Short mmCIF file of C-alpha atoms in Angstrom, two decimals:
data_model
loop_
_atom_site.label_atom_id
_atom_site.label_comp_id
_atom_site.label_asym_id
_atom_site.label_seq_id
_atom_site.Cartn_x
_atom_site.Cartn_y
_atom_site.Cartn_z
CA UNK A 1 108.57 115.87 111.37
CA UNK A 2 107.83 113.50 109.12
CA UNK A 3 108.59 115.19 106.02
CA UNK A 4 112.38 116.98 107.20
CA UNK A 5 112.73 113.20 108.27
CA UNK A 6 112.70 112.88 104.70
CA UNK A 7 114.26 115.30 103.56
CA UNK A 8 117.28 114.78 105.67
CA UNK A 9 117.51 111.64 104.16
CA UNK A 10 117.19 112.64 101.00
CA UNK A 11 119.65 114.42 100.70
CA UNK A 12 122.09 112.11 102.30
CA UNK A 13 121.07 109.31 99.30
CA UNK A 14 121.59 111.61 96.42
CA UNK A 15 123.72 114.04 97.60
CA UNK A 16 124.94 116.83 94.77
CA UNK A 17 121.23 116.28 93.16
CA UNK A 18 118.69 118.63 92.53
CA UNK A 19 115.65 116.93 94.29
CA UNK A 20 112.32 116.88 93.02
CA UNK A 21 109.27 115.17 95.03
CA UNK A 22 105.57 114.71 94.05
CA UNK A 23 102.50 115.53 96.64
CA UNK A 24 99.09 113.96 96.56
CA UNK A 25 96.05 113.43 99.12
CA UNK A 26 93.09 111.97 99.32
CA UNK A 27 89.25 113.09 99.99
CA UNK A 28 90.01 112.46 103.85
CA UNK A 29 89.45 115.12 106.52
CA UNK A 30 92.27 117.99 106.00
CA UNK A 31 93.92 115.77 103.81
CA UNK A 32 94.73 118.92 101.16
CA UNK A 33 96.06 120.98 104.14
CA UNK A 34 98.56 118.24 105.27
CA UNK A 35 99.46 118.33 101.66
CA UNK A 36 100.34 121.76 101.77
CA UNK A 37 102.31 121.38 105.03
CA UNK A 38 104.48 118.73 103.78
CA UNK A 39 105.16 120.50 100.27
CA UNK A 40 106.37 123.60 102.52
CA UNK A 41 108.31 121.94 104.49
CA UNK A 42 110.14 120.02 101.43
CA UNK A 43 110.44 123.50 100.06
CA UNK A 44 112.11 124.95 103.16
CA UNK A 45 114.83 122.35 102.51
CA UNK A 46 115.38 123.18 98.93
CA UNK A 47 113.33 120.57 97.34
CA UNK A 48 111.63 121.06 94.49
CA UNK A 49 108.07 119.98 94.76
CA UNK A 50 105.18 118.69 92.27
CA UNK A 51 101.93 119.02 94.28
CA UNK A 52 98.37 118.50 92.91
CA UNK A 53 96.22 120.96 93.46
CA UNK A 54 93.03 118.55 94.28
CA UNK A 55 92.56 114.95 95.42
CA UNK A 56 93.96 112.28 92.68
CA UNK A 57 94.04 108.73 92.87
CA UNK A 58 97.12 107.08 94.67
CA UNK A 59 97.74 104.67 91.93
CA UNK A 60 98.11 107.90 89.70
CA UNK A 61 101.50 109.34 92.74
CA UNK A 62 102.91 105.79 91.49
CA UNK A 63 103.06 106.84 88.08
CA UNK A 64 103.58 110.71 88.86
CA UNK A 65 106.91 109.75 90.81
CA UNK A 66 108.50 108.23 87.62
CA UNK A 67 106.69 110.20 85.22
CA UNK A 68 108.16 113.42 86.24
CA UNK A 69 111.65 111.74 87.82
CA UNK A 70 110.98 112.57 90.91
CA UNK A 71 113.53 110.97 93.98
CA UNK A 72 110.68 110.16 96.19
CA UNK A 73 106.29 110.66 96.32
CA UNK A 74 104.05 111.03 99.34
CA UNK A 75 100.53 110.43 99.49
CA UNK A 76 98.10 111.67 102.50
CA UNK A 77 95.88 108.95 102.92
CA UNK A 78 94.41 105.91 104.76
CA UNK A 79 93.14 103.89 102.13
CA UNK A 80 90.21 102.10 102.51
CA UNK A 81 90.33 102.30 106.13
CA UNK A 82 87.57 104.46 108.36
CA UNK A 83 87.25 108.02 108.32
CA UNK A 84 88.63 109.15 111.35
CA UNK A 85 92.04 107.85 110.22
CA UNK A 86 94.72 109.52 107.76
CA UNK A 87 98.11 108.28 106.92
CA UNK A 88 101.20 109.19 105.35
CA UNK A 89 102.44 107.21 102.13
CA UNK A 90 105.96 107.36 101.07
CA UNK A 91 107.37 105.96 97.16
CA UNK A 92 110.26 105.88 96.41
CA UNK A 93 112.12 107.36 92.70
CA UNK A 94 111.08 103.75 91.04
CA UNK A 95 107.67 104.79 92.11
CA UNK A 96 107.21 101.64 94.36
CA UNK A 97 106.74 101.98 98.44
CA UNK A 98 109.66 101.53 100.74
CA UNK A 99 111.08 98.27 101.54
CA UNK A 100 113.89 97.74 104.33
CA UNK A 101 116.13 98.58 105.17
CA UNK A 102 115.11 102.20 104.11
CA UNK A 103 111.57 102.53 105.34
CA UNK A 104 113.66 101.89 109.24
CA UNK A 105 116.73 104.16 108.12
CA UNK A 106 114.34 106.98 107.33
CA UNK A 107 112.69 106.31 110.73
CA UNK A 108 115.47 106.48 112.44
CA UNK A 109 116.37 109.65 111.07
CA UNK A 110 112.91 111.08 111.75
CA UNK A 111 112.69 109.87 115.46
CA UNK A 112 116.42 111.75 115.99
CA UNK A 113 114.65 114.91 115.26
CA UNK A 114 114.12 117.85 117.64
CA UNK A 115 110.85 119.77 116.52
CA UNK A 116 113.10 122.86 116.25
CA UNK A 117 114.80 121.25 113.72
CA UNK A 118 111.84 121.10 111.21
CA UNK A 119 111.73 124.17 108.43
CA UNK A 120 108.53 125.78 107.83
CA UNK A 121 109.62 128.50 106.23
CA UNK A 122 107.76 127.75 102.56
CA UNK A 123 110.02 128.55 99.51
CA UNK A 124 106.72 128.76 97.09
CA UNK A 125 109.49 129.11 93.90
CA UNK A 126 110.18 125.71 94.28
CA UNK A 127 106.16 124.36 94.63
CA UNK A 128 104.75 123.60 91.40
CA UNK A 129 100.97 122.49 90.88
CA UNK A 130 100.28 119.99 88.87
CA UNK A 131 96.87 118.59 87.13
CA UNK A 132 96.13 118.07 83.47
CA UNK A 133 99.09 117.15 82.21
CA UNK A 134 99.66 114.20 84.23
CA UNK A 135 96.34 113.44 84.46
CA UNK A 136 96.34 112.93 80.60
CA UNK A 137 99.62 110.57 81.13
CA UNK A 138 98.10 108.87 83.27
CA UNK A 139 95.20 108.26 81.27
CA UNK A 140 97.05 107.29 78.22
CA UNK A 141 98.78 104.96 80.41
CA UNK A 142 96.24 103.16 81.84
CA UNK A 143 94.40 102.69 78.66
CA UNK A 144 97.71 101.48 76.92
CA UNK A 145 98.34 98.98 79.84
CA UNK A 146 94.12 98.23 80.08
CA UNK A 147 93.19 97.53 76.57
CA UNK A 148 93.49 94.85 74.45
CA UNK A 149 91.71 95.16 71.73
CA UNK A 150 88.11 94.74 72.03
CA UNK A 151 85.54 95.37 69.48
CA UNK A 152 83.62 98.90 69.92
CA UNK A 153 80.86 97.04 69.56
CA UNK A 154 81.66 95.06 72.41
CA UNK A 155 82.73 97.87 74.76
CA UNK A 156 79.16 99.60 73.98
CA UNK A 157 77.10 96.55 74.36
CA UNK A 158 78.89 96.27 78.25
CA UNK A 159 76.43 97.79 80.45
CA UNK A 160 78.71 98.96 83.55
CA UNK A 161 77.60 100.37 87.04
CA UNK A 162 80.50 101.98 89.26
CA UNK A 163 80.84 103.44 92.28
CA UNK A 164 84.05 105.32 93.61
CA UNK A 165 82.64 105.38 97.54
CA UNK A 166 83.09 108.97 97.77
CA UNK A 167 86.87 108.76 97.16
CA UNK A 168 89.17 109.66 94.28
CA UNK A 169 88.42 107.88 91.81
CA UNK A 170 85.37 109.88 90.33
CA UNK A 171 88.19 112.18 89.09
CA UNK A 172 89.41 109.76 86.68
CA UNK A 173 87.98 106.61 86.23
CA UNK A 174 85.07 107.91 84.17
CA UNK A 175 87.42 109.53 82.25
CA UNK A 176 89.18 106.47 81.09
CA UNK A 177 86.41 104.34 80.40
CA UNK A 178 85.08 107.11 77.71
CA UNK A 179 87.96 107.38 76.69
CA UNK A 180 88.76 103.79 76.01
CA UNK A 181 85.33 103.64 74.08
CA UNK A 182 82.69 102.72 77.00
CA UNK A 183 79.82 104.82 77.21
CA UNK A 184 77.19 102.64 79.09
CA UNK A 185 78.33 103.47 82.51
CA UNK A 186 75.49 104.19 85.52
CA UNK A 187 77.54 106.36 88.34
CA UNK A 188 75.99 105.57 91.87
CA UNK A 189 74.92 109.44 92.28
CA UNK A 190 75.06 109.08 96.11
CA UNK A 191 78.24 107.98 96.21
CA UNK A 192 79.98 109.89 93.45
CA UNK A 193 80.81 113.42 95.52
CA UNK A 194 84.38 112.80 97.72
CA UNK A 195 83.17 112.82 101.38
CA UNK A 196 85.97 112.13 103.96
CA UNK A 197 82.64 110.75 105.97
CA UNK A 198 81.92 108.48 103.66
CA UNK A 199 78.13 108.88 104.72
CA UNK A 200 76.46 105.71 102.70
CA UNK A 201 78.63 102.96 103.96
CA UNK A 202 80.08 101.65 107.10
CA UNK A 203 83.47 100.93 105.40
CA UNK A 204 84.67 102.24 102.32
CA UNK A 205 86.41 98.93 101.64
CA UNK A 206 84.87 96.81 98.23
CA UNK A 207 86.35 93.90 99.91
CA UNK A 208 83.22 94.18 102.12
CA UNK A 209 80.33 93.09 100.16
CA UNK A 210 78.18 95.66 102.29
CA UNK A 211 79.84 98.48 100.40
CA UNK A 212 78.90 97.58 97.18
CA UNK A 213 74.99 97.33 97.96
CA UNK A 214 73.78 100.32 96.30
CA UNK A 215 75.98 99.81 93.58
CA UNK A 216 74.49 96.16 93.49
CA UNK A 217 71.04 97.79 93.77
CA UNK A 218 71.22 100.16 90.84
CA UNK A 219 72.62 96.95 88.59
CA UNK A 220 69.64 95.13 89.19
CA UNK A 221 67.58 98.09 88.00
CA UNK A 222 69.29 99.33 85.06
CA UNK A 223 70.20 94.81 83.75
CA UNK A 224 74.34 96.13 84.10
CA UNK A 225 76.91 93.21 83.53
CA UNK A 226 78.82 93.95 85.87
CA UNK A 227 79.52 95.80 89.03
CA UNK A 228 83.38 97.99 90.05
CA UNK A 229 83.51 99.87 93.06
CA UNK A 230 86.80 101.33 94.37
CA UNK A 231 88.09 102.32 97.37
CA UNK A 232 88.94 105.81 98.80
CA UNK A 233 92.13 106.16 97.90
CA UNK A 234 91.64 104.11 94.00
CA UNK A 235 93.97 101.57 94.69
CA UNK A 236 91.62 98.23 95.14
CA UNK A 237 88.40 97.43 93.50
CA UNK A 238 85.28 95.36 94.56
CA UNK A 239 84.46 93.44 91.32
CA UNK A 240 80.40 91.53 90.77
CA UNK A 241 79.53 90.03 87.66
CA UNK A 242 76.76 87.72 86.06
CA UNK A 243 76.70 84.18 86.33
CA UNK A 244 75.80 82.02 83.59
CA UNK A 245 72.24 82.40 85.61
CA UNK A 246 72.24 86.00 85.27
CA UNK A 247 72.25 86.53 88.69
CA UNK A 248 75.07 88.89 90.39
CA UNK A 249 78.05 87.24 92.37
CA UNK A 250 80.68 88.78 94.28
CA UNK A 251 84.47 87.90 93.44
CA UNK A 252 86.81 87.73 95.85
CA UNK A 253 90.62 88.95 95.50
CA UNK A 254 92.13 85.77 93.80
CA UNK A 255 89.38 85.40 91.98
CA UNK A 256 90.05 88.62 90.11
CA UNK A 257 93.71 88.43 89.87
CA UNK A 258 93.53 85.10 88.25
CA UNK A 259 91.02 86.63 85.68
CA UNK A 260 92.84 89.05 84.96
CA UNK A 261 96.10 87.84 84.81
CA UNK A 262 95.03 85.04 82.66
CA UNK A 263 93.49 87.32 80.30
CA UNK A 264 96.67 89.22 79.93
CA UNK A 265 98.74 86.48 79.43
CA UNK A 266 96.53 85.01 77.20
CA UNK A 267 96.82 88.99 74.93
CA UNK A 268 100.72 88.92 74.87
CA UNK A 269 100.35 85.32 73.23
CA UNK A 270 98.58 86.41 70.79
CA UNK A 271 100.72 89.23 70.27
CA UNK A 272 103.59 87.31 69.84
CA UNK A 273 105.40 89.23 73.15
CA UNK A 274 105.77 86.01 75.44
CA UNK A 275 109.43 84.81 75.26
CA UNK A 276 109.88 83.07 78.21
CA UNK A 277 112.10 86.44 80.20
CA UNK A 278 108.55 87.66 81.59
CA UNK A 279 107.12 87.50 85.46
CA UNK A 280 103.94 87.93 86.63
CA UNK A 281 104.04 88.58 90.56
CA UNK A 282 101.98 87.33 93.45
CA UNK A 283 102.55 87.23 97.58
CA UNK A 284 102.26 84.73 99.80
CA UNK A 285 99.14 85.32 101.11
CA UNK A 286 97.49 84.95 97.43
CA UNK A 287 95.99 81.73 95.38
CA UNK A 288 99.40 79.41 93.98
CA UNK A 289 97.18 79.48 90.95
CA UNK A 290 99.38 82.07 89.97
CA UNK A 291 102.44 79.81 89.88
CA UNK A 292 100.04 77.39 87.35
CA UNK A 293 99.05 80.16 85.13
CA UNK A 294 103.14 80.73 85.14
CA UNK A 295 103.71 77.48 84.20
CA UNK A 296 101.26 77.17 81.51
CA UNK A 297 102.71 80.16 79.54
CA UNK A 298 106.48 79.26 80.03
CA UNK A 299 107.28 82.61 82.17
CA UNK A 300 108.16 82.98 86.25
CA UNK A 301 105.96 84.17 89.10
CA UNK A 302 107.71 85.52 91.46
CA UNK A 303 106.15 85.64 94.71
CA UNK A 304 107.06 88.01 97.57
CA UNK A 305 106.22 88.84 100.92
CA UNK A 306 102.33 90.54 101.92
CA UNK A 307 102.56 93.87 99.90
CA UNK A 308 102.60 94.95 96.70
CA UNK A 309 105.66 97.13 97.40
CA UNK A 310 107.36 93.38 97.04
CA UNK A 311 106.34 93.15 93.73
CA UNK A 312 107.52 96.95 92.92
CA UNK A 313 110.87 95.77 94.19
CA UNK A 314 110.72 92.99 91.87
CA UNK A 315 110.38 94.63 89.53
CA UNK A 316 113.43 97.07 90.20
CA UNK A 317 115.83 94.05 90.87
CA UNK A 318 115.09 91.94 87.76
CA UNK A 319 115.38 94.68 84.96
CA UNK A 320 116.41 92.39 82.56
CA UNK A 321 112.68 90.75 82.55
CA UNK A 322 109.46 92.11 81.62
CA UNK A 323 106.51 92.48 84.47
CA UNK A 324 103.02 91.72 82.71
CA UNK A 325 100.99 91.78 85.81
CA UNK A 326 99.99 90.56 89.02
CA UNK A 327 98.67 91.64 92.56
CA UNK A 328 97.25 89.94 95.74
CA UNK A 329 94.06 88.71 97.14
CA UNK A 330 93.69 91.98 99.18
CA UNK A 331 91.81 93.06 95.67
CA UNK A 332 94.80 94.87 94.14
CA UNK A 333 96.06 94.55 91.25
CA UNK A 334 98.90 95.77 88.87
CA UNK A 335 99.48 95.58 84.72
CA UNK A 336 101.84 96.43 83.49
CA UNK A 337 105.01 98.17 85.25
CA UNK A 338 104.16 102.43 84.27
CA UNK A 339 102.44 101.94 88.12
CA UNK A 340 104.34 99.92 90.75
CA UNK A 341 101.87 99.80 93.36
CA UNK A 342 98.21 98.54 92.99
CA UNK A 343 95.82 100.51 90.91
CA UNK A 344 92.04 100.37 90.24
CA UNK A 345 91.97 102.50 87.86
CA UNK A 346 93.57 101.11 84.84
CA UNK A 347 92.01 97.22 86.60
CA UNK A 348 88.75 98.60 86.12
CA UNK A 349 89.63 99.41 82.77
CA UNK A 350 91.37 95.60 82.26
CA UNK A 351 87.92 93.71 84.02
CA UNK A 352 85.60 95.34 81.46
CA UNK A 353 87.75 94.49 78.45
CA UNK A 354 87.60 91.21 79.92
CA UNK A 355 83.70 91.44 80.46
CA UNK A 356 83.34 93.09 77.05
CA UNK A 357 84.96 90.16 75.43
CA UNK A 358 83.36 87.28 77.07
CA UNK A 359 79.72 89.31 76.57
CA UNK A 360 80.63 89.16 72.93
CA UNK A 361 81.52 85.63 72.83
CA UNK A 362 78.36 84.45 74.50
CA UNK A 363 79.78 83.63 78.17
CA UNK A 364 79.86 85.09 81.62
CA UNK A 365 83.16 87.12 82.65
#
């Protein structure tokens, strides 16, 4: 019901178009068959659709939507939230999620529905599976928006321990980190293989310090620097690093978007890019620090409601300036504007260049 909700309304906002839509799900219980159900039922309405044909990231939808011009995205997922829930993410064609007063047109629409009204009939012409090639976008992306930089010297002397909590993730956060020259990365085994049951934690949040303990556990064996675990759907991360004591500490949400938005303001300065038109973004349930780092570096921070789809529509309304990065103390975070909702994986990329670089220096992240 959803989905011909969507469609309806599709088709009354860009009427005379060829539509196009990208699908992707999660590791959740019958996650991939709700997938399929909602491609056929954007096919039945003549919509062409772009589905993946295994879990991906959600971060990784963001990018997919503008990537391939799609009008709108849907991902089936809950997040980091427990396993007997699923959801059902919309994006719209700037990648971002919706914002009113389109998130309560389109329910409108959908709660005027009769379930005789939905088409099921699949039109599999118009559902197209999609995998490498984006995935190797994606990648490129994240290391382009990630990486600043850093001495392979440095990268290889950062000894890294991650754990994707049985979520998405694993598909291609290793991926980038080899590619973007890191090769001292411990996997937490246990917790590498996508399990909707997420069997070793209680919560498959990294906000909770409880769901980084065996990740914790196999840093203190193996000497790692620091710690990234993600959620199930990719698009927080838990971050723990050494103190100047060597001993492992937990950072919280600000904590991390501070670090890593002063690290990539500090990058465009020394690439000469900062001319005063840029934003970082922040809500206003995160540190003002933000607004100092701003200030510091000449630019704006705009700050928006709870939600990172406020700083996607930011984005959208001020065209005219360039979005660096920013996120929330809910342990998102954004750089760059190729994704326009939060996303681990090219953070997890940005913390260890930050790590990296501080190692090499002689200091603590």
């Amino acid at each position: 019901k959803n989905t011909q909700g969507l469609s309806d309304y599709l088709k009354k906002s860009f009427p005379g178009e060829n539509l196009k839509v990208a699908i992707a799900y999660d590791c959740r219980h019958n996650s991939d068959t709700l997938a399929k159900v909602v491609a056929d039922v954007f096919s039945a309405n003549g919509i062409k659709v772009f589905l993946f044909s295994d879990m991906r990231p959600t971060p990784e939808l963001s990018f997919t939507v503008k990537h391939l011009e799609c009008h709108a995205g849907i991902v089936l997922t809950a997040s980091h939230n427990p396993p007997e829930y699923n959801g059902y993410k919309v994006y719209w064609q700037d990648g971002g999620q919706l914002v009113p007063p389109q998130d309560h047109e389109i329910i409108q629409t959908i709660e005027a529905l009769q379930y005789d009204q939905i088409r099921f009939e699949a039109n599999n012409d118009l559902i197209e599976y999609i995998d490498t090639a984006v995935d190797e976008a994606f990648i490129n992306s994240a290391i382009e928006n990630g990486s600043f930089n850093t001495p392979a010297s440095a990268k290889e002397n950062l000894k890294i321990v991650f754990t994707s909590l049985h979520g998405t993730s694993i598909k291609l956060v290793p991926d980038v980190l080899e590619k973007a020259g890191y090769t001292n990365v411990a996997i937490v085994k246990e917790q590498a293989e996508p399990n909707g049951d997420f069997p070793t934690v209680k919560s498959p949040n990294p906000e909770e310090p409880e769901a980084l303990t065996m990740a914790l556990a196999l840093a203190e064996k193996t000497g790692a620097d620091i710690v990234i675990g993600t959620d199930p759907d990719s698009d927080r991360l838990g971050i723990a690093v050494r103190n100047t004591d060597g001993e492992l500490v937990l950072l919280n949400g600000n904590q991390s978007m501070v670090l890593m938005t002063h690290f990539l303001l500090e990058q465009w300065k020394k690439q000469g890019r900062i001319t005063g038109t840029e934003f970082i973004g922040s809500t206003i349930v995160s540190t003002p620090m933000m607004l100092e780092l701003a200030d510091v570096y000449g630019i704006e921070c705009k700050v928006g409601l709870t939600g990172f789809k406020w700083i996607a529509k930011m984005i959208k309304d001020f065209p005219e300036q360039k979005f660096i990065g920013g996120g929330e103390e809910s342990f998102g975070f954004m750089a760059g504007d190729a994704v326009r909702d939060k996303d681990a994986v090219t953070a997890t990329l940005l913390i260890c260049e930050i790590a990296a670089q501080a190692k090499a220096n002689g200091s603590s992240l």
